[in-house]
Amino acid sequence: MRHFINIKDIPSKDLRKILSDAKKRKKLRKNLNNLEVDKNPPLRGKLLIQMFEKSSLRTRLSFYLAIKQLGGSTLTLRPDELHLSKGAESIEDTAKILSNFGNAFMLRTDDDKKLEEFKKYLSIPIINGLSPTSHPTQILSDIFTIEEIKKKPISKLKISWIGDSNNVLNSLIAASIKFSFELKVGSPKKYLPNRKILNYIKGNKNKISFYVDPKKAAKDVDVIFSDKVISMNDRVNKKKKLSHFKKFRIDEKLMSFAKKDCIFLHCLPRGKEVDEKVFLSKKSKVWQQALNRVHVQKSILLYCFGKLR
Ligand code: CP
Ligand code: NVA
């Protein structure tokens, strides 16, 4: 049994194994409908319990289909209906009950400490479905999408992130170190990653560079990523922050600094950080990106269950 909490804590060879498994599985079910199960479903009879402390559309749907296609089922708990959220039951007791009734727990949380607390008391795997500091299932799936489209290992590509230093970027930084790819980050100076992340980068062999000029961050890259300027956990003066990012909007002009065949990715939901023309252009692969989460999360589940082939 293994947990899936942060990319930085998972060995590169395991991350690569998850991606190759996802590629094989996706190919094998080309002609199947969403709810049809894979041949010889490896998680028959298993229950994935999900809980979202913050809004979710894609993560919720993709984990639902992922476990179904592997032969299992899912149950989504509403935190406001649990004793835990009212302070009337501990994480320890909640975790023990989850472990007795379910086979894996997927948590989207507003507090990273809760992932560690649950992990301490669970005897089933826990998967991080987004926390204030990371979004590992999203980024692993995005690596899959990039390699699927570009038909090359990501280590041979140049990736750019233009936007806020948030949970998704933190996971992208960890992925850049694990998969050894070039990452150019463009953010206003005030919004570059915090000291903890910078120290993590410094402590590892990396190909990560930072720019306060978005054009430089976009120059000659194969992929441009963006995300909302205001994340769900952001308690900031929104108007002020949005105004600081004005120059960082992804429009056709900014895309023109990248390679001709550069693609645009965004985990969604979107705000005004990307121009409609780019978002709806052929270069934008956001729908394929969202759907691929099903395939990669299936292999993440199998990794957690120790069932990766
Ligand atoms: N990208 C993503 O995680 O979407 P949701 O917040 O809708 O799950
Ligand atoms: N950075 C965004 C990602 C949403 C999927 C947030 O945390 O709100």
mmCIF file of C-alpha atoms and ligand atoms in Angstrom:
data_model
loop_
_atom_site.group_PDB
_atom_site.id
_atom_site.type_symbol
_atom_site.label_atom_id
_atom_site.label_comp_id
_atom_site.label_asym_id
_atom_site.label_seq_id
_atom_site.Cartn_x
_atom_site.Cartn_y
_atom_site.Cartn_z
ATOM 1 C CA MET A 1 0.000 0.000 0.000
ATOM 2 C CA ARG A 2 1.289 3.478 -0.901
ATOM 3 C CA HIS A 3 0.018 7.026 -0.437
ATOM 4 C CA PHE A 4 -0.042 9.691 -3.158
ATOM 5 C CA ILE A 5 0.372 13.027 -1.411
ATOM 6 C CA ASN A 6 3.171 14.984 -3.087
ATOM 7 C CA ILE A 7 5.130 14.403 -6.291
ATOM 8 C CA LYS A 8 8.386 15.395 -4.574
ATOM 9 C CA ASP A 9 8.122 12.373 -2.247
ATOM 10 C CA ILE A 10 7.522 9.762 -4.967
ATOM 11 C CA PRO A 11 10.498 8.152 -6.731
ATOM 12 C CA SER A 12 10.881 9.128 -10.409
ATOM 13 C CA LYS A 13 10.747 5.504 -11.522
ATOM 14 C CA ASP A 14 7.347 5.050 -9.836
ATOM 15 C CA LEU A 15 5.988 8.215 -11.455
ATOM 16 C CA ARG A 16 7.204 6.952 -14.835
ATOM 17 C CA LYS A 17 5.614 3.552 -14.175
ATOM 18 C CA ILE A 18 2.267 5.228 -13.468
ATOM 19 C CA LEU A 19 2.463 7.080 -16.793
ATOM 20 C CA SER A 20 3.329 3.990 -18.822
ATOM 21 C CA ASP A 21 0.514 2.029 -17.199
ATOM 22 C CA ALA A 22 -1.936 4.856 -18.000
ATOM 23 C CA LYS A 23 -0.802 4.869 -21.633
ATOM 24 C CA LYS A 24 -1.358 1.103 -21.965
ATOM 25 C CA ARG A 25 -4.733 1.173 -20.220
ATOM 26 C CA LYS A 26 -6.015 4.147 -22.217
ATOM 27 C CA LYS A 27 -5.130 2.375 -25.482
ATOM 28 C CA LEU A 28 -6.844 -0.838 -24.397
ATOM 29 C CA ARG A 29 -10.218 0.798 -23.769
ATOM 30 C CA LYS A 30 -10.402 2.891 -26.923
ATOM 31 C CA ASN A 31 -13.850 1.633 -27.921
ATOM 32 C CA LEU A 32 -15.426 1.373 -24.484
ATOM 33 C CA ASN A 33 -17.997 3.746 -23.019
ATOM 34 C CA ASN A 34 -17.155 5.721 -19.880
ATOM 35 C CA LEU A 35 -18.870 3.382 -17.461
ATOM 36 C CA GLU A 36 -17.742 0.105 -19.021
ATOM 37 C CA VAL A 37 -15.099 -1.588 -16.900
ATOM 38 C CA ASP A 38 -11.626 -2.565 -18.100
ATOM 39 C CA LYS A 39 -10.979 -6.207 -19.020
ATOM 40 C CA ASN A 40 -10.049 -8.181 -15.897
ATOM 41 C CA PRO A 41 -10.788 -5.192 -13.643
ATOM 42 C CA PRO A 42 -8.080 -5.112 -10.964
ATOM 43 C CA LEU A 43 -10.052 -3.213 -8.294
ATOM 44 C CA ARG A 44 -13.254 -5.247 -8.355
ATOM 45 C CA GLY A 45 -15.209 -4.754 -5.138
ATOM 46 C CA LYS A 46 -13.012 -1.896 -3.880
ATOM 47 C CA LEU A 47 -14.491 1.314 -2.510
ATOM 48 C CA LEU A 48 -12.864 4.720 -2.981
ATOM 49 C CA ILE A 49 -14.148 7.238 -0.447
ATOM 50 C CA GLN A 50 -13.835 10.854 -1.597
ATOM 51 C CA MET A 51 -14.151 14.032 0.411
ATOM 52 C CA PHE A 52 -13.977 17.602 -0.859
ATOM 53 C CA GLU A 53 -13.460 20.475 1.542
ATOM 54 C CA LYS A 54 -13.355 22.791 -1.478
ATOM 55 C CA SER A 55 -15.266 22.931 -4.756
ATOM 56 C CA SER A 56 -14.437 20.456 -7.513
ATOM 57 C CA LEU A 57 -15.836 19.410 -10.871
ATOM 58 C CA ARG A 58 -13.053 17.585 -12.738
ATOM 59 C CA THR A 59 -11.359 15.813 -9.833
ATOM 60 C CA ARG A 60 -14.710 14.550 -8.577
ATOM 61 C CA LEU A 61 -15.818 13.237 -11.989
ATOM 62 C CA SER A 62 -12.465 11.789 -12.979
ATOM 63 C CA PHE A 63 -11.999 9.806 -9.768
ATOM 64 C CA TYR A 64 -15.589 8.566 -10.079
ATOM 65 C CA LEU A 65 -14.913 7.166 -13.556
ATOM 66 C CA ALA A 66 -11.405 5.993 -12.650
ATOM 67 C CA ILE A 67 -12.477 3.645 -9.872
ATOM 68 C CA LYS A 68 -15.570 2.476 -11.810
ATOM 69 C CA GLN A 69 -13.456 1.523 -14.831
ATOM 70 C CA LEU A 70 -11.179 -0.485 -12.553
ATOM 71 C CA GLY A 71 -14.177 -2.429 -11.270
ATOM 72 C CA GLY A 72 -14.708 -0.597 -7.974
ATOM 73 C CA SER A 73 -17.052 2.070 -6.761
ATOM 74 C CA THR A 74 -16.963 5.450 -5.064
ATOM 75 C CA LEU A 75 -18.761 7.258 -2.298
ATOM 76 C CA THR A 76 -18.445 11.006 -1.834
ATOM 77 C CA LEU A 77 -18.709 12.351 1.698
ATOM 78 C CA ARG A 78 -19.809 15.909 2.383
ATOM 79 C CA PRO A 79 -17.563 17.330 5.110
ATOM 80 C CA ASP A 80 -20.428 19.437 6.519
ATOM 81 C CA GLU A 81 -22.378 16.230 7.198
ATOM 82 C CA LEU A 82 -19.578 14.602 9.213
ATOM 83 C CA HIS A 83 -19.079 14.906 12.985
ATOM 84 C CA LEU A 84 -15.426 15.712 12.190
ATOM 85 C CA SER A 85 -16.170 19.115 10.677
ATOM 86 C CA LYS A 86 -18.165 20.170 13.737
ATOM 87 C CA GLY A 87 -15.307 19.218 16.052
ATOM 88 C CA ALA A 88 -17.433 16.371 17.420
ATOM 89 C CA GLU A 89 -15.125 13.561 16.241
ATOM 90 C CA SER A 90 -11.354 13.303 15.843
ATOM 91 C CA ILE A 91 -9.386 12.700 12.637
ATOM 92 C CA GLU A 92 -8.036 9.570 14.334
ATOM 93 C CA ASP A 93 -11.462 7.961 14.832
ATOM 94 C CA THR A 94 -12.746 9.175 11.458
ATOM 95 C CA ALA A 95 -9.676 7.657 9.771
ATOM 96 C CA LYS A 96 -10.180 4.323 11.506
ATOM 97 C CA ILE A 97 -13.793 4.145 10.342
ATOM 98 C CA LEU A 98 -12.817 5.129 6.779
ATOM 99 C CA SER A 99 -10.221 2.336 6.829
ATOM 100 C CA ASN A 100 -12.773 -0.247 7.949
ATOM 101 C CA PHE A 101 -15.433 0.699 5.424
ATOM 102 C CA GLY A 102 -13.373 1.754 2.415
ATOM 103 C CA ASN A 103 -10.243 0.752 0.523
ATOM 104 C CA ALA A 104 -8.779 4.158 -0.388
ATOM 105 C CA PHE A 105 -9.425 7.785 0.588
ATOM 106 C CA MET A 106 -9.178 10.771 -1.743
ATOM 107 C CA LEU A 107 -9.109 14.116 0.050
ATOM 108 C CA ARG A 108 -9.290 17.658 -1.306
ATOM 109 C CA THR A 109 -8.400 19.819 1.637
ATOM 110 C CA ASP A 110 -7.917 23.392 2.766
ATOM 111 C CA ASP A 111 -5.079 22.361 5.099
ATOM 112 C CA ASP A 112 -1.994 20.281 4.186
ATOM 113 C CA LYS A 113 -1.629 19.134 7.795
ATOM 114 C CA LYS A 114 -4.880 17.180 7.491
ATOM 115 C CA LEU A 115 -3.347 14.947 4.805
ATOM 116 C CA GLU A 116 -0.537 14.034 7.183
ATOM 117 C CA GLU A 117 -2.917 13.579 10.115
ATOM 118 C CA PHE A 118 -5.192 11.277 8.138
ATOM 119 C CA LYS A 119 -2.182 9.373 6.824
ATOM 120 C CA LYS A 120 -1.041 8.720 10.392
ATOM 121 C CA TYR A 121 -4.275 6.934 11.324
ATOM 122 C CA LEU A 122 -5.442 5.401 8.036
ATOM 123 C CA SER A 123 -4.615 1.814 7.154
ATOM 124 C CA ILE A 124 -5.692 2.473 3.542
ATOM 125 C CA PRO A 125 -3.996 4.730 0.956
ATOM 126 C CA ILE A 126 -4.677 8.463 0.923
ATOM 127 C CA ILE A 127 -4.583 10.495 -2.291
ATOM 128 C CA ASN A 128 -4.177 14.266 -2.326
ATOM 129 C CA GLY A 129 -6.889 15.656 -4.607
ATOM 130 C CA LEU A 130 -5.542 19.242 -4.165
ATOM 131 C CA SER A 131 -4.259 21.066 -1.098
ATOM 132 C CA PRO A 132 -3.137 24.663 -0.559
ATOM 133 C CA THR A 133 0.445 23.677 -1.487
ATOM 134 C CA SER A 134 0.058 21.030 -4.207
ATOM 135 C CA HIS A 135 -2.102 19.396 -6.870
ATOM 136 C CA PRO A 136 -0.153 16.231 -7.707
ATOM 137 C CA THR A 137 -2.811 14.213 -9.586
ATOM 138 C CA GLN A 138 -3.367 17.172 -11.913
ATOM 139 C CA ILE A 139 0.286 17.638 -12.781
ATOM 140 C CA LEU A 140 1.097 13.970 -13.272
ATOM 141 C CA SER A 141 -1.825 13.790 -15.660
ATOM 142 C CA ASP A 142 -0.622 16.932 -17.444
ATOM 143 C CA ILE A 143 2.783 15.326 -18.053
ATOM 144 C CA PHE A 144 0.864 12.429 -19.640
ATOM 145 C CA THR A 145 -1.080 14.844 -21.882
ATOM 146 C CA ILE A 146 2.059 16.677 -22.988
ATOM 147 C CA GLU A 147 3.864 13.443 -23.927
ATOM 148 C CA GLU A 148 0.723 12.159 -25.673
ATOM 149 C CA ILE A 149 0.464 15.295 -27.828
ATOM 150 C CA LYS A 150 4.152 15.946 -28.413
ATOM 151 C CA LYS A 151 5.036 12.246 -28.801
ATOM 152 C CA LYS A 152 8.307 12.846 -26.969
ATOM 153 C CA PRO A 153 9.528 12.366 -23.399
ATOM 154 C CA ILE A 154 8.985 15.543 -21.435
ATOM 155 C CA SER A 155 12.718 15.749 -20.687
ATOM 156 C CA LYS A 156 13.173 16.795 -24.334
ATOM 157 C CA LEU A 157 10.666 19.668 -24.092
ATOM 158 C CA LYS A 158 10.635 23.220 -22.755
ATOM 159 C CA ILE A 159 7.725 24.034 -20.499
ATOM 160 C CA SER A 160 6.578 27.453 -19.365
ATOM 161 C CA TRP A 161 4.316 28.456 -16.496
ATOM 162 C CA ILE A 162 2.999 32.001 -16.704
ATOM 163 C CA GLY A 163 1.001 33.026 -13.685
ATOM 164 C CA ASP A 164 0.758 32.822 -9.930
ATOM 165 C CA SER A 165 3.049 30.741 -7.706
ATOM 166 C CA ASN A 166 0.415 28.395 -6.413
ATOM 167 C CA ASN A 167 -0.306 24.742 -5.586
ATOM 168 C CA VAL A 168 -0.339 23.662 -9.247
ATOM 169 C CA LEU A 169 3.001 25.356 -9.955
ATOM 170 C CA ASN A 170 4.534 23.718 -6.857
ATOM 171 C CA SER A 171 3.627 20.298 -8.251
ATOM 172 C CA LEU A 172 4.918 21.299 -11.684
ATOM 173 C CA ILE A 173 8.228 22.320 -10.092
ATOM 174 C CA ALA A 174 8.450 18.945 -8.338
ATOM 175 C CA ALA A 175 7.647 17.205 -11.645
ATOM 176 C CA SER A 176 10.337 19.231 -13.424
ATOM 177 C CA ILE A 177 12.889 17.893 -10.940
ATOM 178 C CA LYS A 178 11.588 14.299 -11.032
ATOM 179 C CA PHE A 179 11.306 14.086 -14.834
ATOM 180 C CA SER A 180 14.233 16.417 -15.499
ATOM 181 C CA PHE A 181 12.585 18.884 -17.871
ATOM 182 C CA GLU A 182 13.247 22.564 -18.493
ATOM 183 C CA LEU A 183 10.739 24.815 -16.745
ATOM 184 C CA LYS A 184 10.532 28.579 -17.206
ATOM 185 C CA VAL A 185 8.351 30.402 -14.708
ATOM 186 C CA GLY A 186 7.011 33.885 -15.440
ATOM 187 C CA SER A 187 5.488 35.796 -12.520
ATOM 188 C CA PRO A 188 5.554 39.330 -11.154
ATOM 189 C CA LYS A 189 8.480 39.597 -8.720
ATOM 190 C CA LYS A 190 6.241 39.765 -5.684
ATOM 191 C CA TYR A 191 4.618 36.431 -6.634
ATOM 192 C CA LEU A 192 7.647 34.220 -7.205
ATOM 193 C CA PRO A 193 7.649 30.966 -5.134
ATOM 194 C CA ASN A 194 8.256 31.193 -1.397
ATOM 195 C CA ARG A 195 11.535 30.361 0.369
ATOM 196 C CA LYS A 196 10.552 26.761 1.112
ATOM 197 C CA ILE A 197 9.999 26.019 -2.579
ATOM 198 C CA LEU A 198 13.135 27.925 -3.609
ATOM 199 C CA ASN A 199 15.172 25.896 -1.099
ATOM 200 C CA TYR A 200 13.680 22.670 -2.454
ATOM 201 C CA ILE A 201 14.719 23.738 -5.962
ATOM 202 C CA LYS A 202 18.214 24.694 -4.817
ATOM 203 C CA GLY A 203 18.648 21.384 -3.012
ATOM 204 C CA ASN A 204 17.994 19.385 -6.188
ATOM 205 C CA LYS A 205 19.516 19.199 -9.643
ATOM 206 C CA ASN A 206 17.147 21.306 -11.718
ATOM 207 C CA LYS A 207 16.483 23.120 -14.987
ATOM 208 C CA ILE A 208 14.145 25.763 -13.560
ATOM 209 C CA SER A 209 14.464 29.491 -14.269
ATOM 210 C CA PHE A 210 12.394 32.510 -13.220
ATOM 211 C CA TYR A 211 11.412 35.598 -15.221
ATOM 212 C CA VAL A 212 9.566 38.765 -14.369
ATOM 213 C CA ASP A 213 9.052 39.402 -18.085
ATOM 214 C CA PRO A 214 6.381 37.020 -19.450
ATOM 215 C CA LYS A 215 7.798 37.251 -22.989
ATOM 216 C CA LYS A 216 11.102 35.807 -21.787
ATOM 217 C CA ALA A 217 9.287 33.013 -19.980
ATOM 218 C CA ALA A 218 7.381 32.190 -23.183
ATOM 219 C CA LYS A 219 10.355 32.330 -25.542
ATOM 220 C CA ASP A 220 10.887 29.129 -27.572
ATOM 221 C CA VAL A 221 8.826 26.869 -25.338
ATOM 222 C CA ASP A 222 6.758 23.831 -26.373
ATOM 223 C CA VAL A 223 4.032 24.254 -23.762
ATOM 224 C CA ILE A 224 2.546 27.226 -21.916
ATOM 225 C CA PHE A 225 0.628 26.567 -18.720
ATOM 226 C CA SER A 226 -1.509 29.005 -16.834
ATOM 227 C CA ASP A 227 -3.937 28.952 -13.908
ATOM 228 C CA LYS A 228 -6.244 31.349 -12.109
ATOM 229 C CA VAL A 229 -4.539 34.317 -10.474
ATOM 230 C CA ILE A 230 -6.780 33.884 -7.445
ATOM 231 C CA SER A 231 -6.806 30.310 -6.090
ATOM 232 C CA MET A 232 -9.420 28.845 -3.775
ATOM 233 C CA ASN A 233 -7.216 29.308 -0.720
ATOM 234 C CA ASP A 234 -6.114 32.830 -1.625
ATOM 235 C CA ARG A 235 -7.009 35.309 1.081
ATOM 236 C CA VAL A 236 -5.697 38.438 -0.625
ATOM 237 C CA ASN A 237 -6.895 41.745 -1.930
ATOM 238 C CA LYS A 238 -8.227 40.262 -5.164
ATOM 239 C CA LYS A 239 -8.483 43.490 -7.138
ATOM 240 C CA LYS A 240 -4.922 44.453 -6.310
ATOM 241 C CA LYS A 241 -3.503 41.016 -7.121
ATOM 242 C CA LEU A 242 -5.359 40.839 -10.433
ATOM 243 C CA SER A 243 -3.953 44.236 -11.397
ATOM 244 C CA HIS A 244 -0.386 42.995 -10.710
ATOM 245 C CA PHE A 245 -0.913 40.192 -13.262
ATOM 246 C CA LYS A 246 -2.191 42.390 -16.109
ATOM 247 C CA LYS A 247 1.001 41.962 -18.170
ATOM 248 C CA PHE A 248 0.904 38.185 -17.640
ATOM 249 C CA ARG A 249 -2.311 37.506 -19.515
ATOM 250 C CA ILE A 250 -1.849 34.765 -22.143
ATOM 251 C CA ASP A 251 -2.908 36.282 -25.446
ATOM 252 C CA GLU A 252 -1.972 35.563 -29.054
ATOM 253 C CA LYS A 253 0.906 38.047 -28.884
ATOM 254 C CA LEU A 254 2.456 36.276 -25.911
ATOM 255 C CA MET A 255 1.911 32.860 -27.540
ATOM 256 C CA SER A 256 3.810 34.123 -30.594
ATOM 257 C CA PHE A 257 7.060 34.185 -28.586
ATOM 258 C CA ALA A 258 6.812 30.422 -28.071
ATOM 259 C CA LYS A 259 7.520 27.721 -30.679
ATOM 260 C CA LYS A 260 5.093 27.618 -33.604
ATOM 261 C CA ASP A 261 3.564 24.355 -32.423
ATOM 262 C CA CYS A 262 3.383 25.398 -28.772
ATOM 263 C CA ILE A 263 0.295 24.140 -26.947
ATOM 264 C CA PHE A 264 -1.663 25.848 -24.182
ATOM 265 C CA LEU A 265 -2.718 23.999 -21.024
ATOM 266 C CA HIS A 266 -4.840 25.060 -18.054
ATOM 267 C CA CYS A 267 -6.072 22.846 -15.218
ATOM 268 C CA LEU A 268 -9.397 24.759 -15.120
ATOM 269 C CA PRO A 269 -11.534 26.425 -13.960
ATOM 270 C CA ARG A 270 -10.261 29.539 -15.755
ATOM 271 C CA GLY A 271 -10.446 33.233 -14.985
ATOM 272 C CA LYS A 272 -9.273 36.196 -17.049
ATOM 273 C CA GLU A 273 -5.601 35.090 -17.141
ATOM 274 C CA VAL A 274 -6.084 33.685 -20.650
ATOM 275 C CA ASP A 275 -7.571 35.428 -23.632
ATOM 276 C CA GLU A 276 -10.641 33.747 -25.128
ATOM 277 C CA LYS A 277 -8.922 33.571 -28.537
ATOM 278 C CA VAL A 278 -6.076 31.465 -27.125
ATOM 279 C CA PHE A 279 -8.323 29.408 -24.882
ATOM 280 C CA LEU A 280 -10.570 28.432 -27.802
ATOM 281 C CA SER A 281 -7.780 28.089 -30.365
ATOM 282 C CA LYS A 282 -6.373 24.864 -31.843
ATOM 283 C CA LYS A 283 -3.308 25.301 -29.650
ATOM 284 C CA SER A 284 -5.400 24.930 -26.542
ATOM 285 C CA LYS A 285 -5.615 21.290 -25.389
ATOM 286 C CA VAL A 286 -7.551 21.894 -22.185
ATOM 287 C CA TRP A 287 -10.412 19.434 -22.846
ATOM 288 C CA GLN A 288 -8.066 16.566 -23.682
ATOM 289 C CA GLN A 289 -6.058 17.581 -20.597
ATOM 290 C CA ALA A 290 -9.122 17.351 -18.350
ATOM 291 C CA LEU A 291 -10.249 13.963 -19.723
ATOM 292 C CA ASN A 292 -6.822 12.404 -19.327
ATOM 293 C CA ARG A 293 -7.173 12.745 -15.583
ATOM 294 C CA VAL A 294 -9.368 9.636 -15.627
ATOM 295 C CA HIS A 295 -6.627 7.535 -17.213
ATOM 296 C CA VAL A 296 -3.768 8.748 -15.029
ATOM 297 C CA GLN A 297 -5.784 8.570 -11.815
ATOM 298 C CA LYS A 298 -6.609 4.926 -12.591
ATOM 299 C CA SER A 299 -2.892 4.182 -12.610
ATOM 300 C CA ILE A 300 -2.379 6.294 -9.479
ATOM 301 C CA LEU A 301 -5.026 4.158 -7.767
ATOM 302 C CA LEU A 302 -3.279 0.988 -8.937
ATOM 303 C CA TYR A 303 0.039 2.348 -7.651
ATOM 304 C CA CYS A 304 -1.566 2.977 -4.253
ATOM 305 C CA PHE A 305 -3.011 -0.545 -4.199
ATOM 306 C CA GLY A 306 0.359 -2.033 -5.193
ATOM 307 C CA LYS A 307 -1.200 -3.330 -8.413
ATOM 308 C CA LEU A 308 0.765 -1.543 -11.124
ATOM 309 C CA ARG A 309 1.921 -4.003 -13.759
HETATM 310 N N1 CP B 1 -8.487 21.057 -12.277
HETATM 311 C C1 CP B 1 -9.215 20.646 -11.239
HETATM 312 O O1 CP B 1 -8.722 20.055 -10.258
HETATM 313 O O2 CP B 1 -10.556 20.893 -11.365
HETATM 314 P P1 CP B 1 -11.633 20.816 -10.230
HETATM 315 O O3 CP B 1 -11.286 21.858 -9.201
HETATM 316 O O4 CP B 1 -12.939 21.107 -10.910
HETATM 317 O O5 CP B 1 -11.606 19.439 -9.616
HETATM 318 N N1 NVA B 2 -4.851 26.847 -8.196
HETATM 319 C C1 NVA B 2 -6.243 26.491 -8.276
HETATM 320 C C2 NVA B 2 -6.403 25.144 -8.891
HETATM 321 C C3 NVA B 2 -7.826 24.696 -9.075
HETATM 322 C C4 NVA B 2 -7.944 23.330 -9.678
HETATM 323 C C5 NVA B 2 -6.852 26.512 -6.892
HETATM 324 O O1 NVA B 2 -6.258 25.998 -5.945
HETATM 325 O O2 NVA B 2 -7.936 27.077 -6.744
#
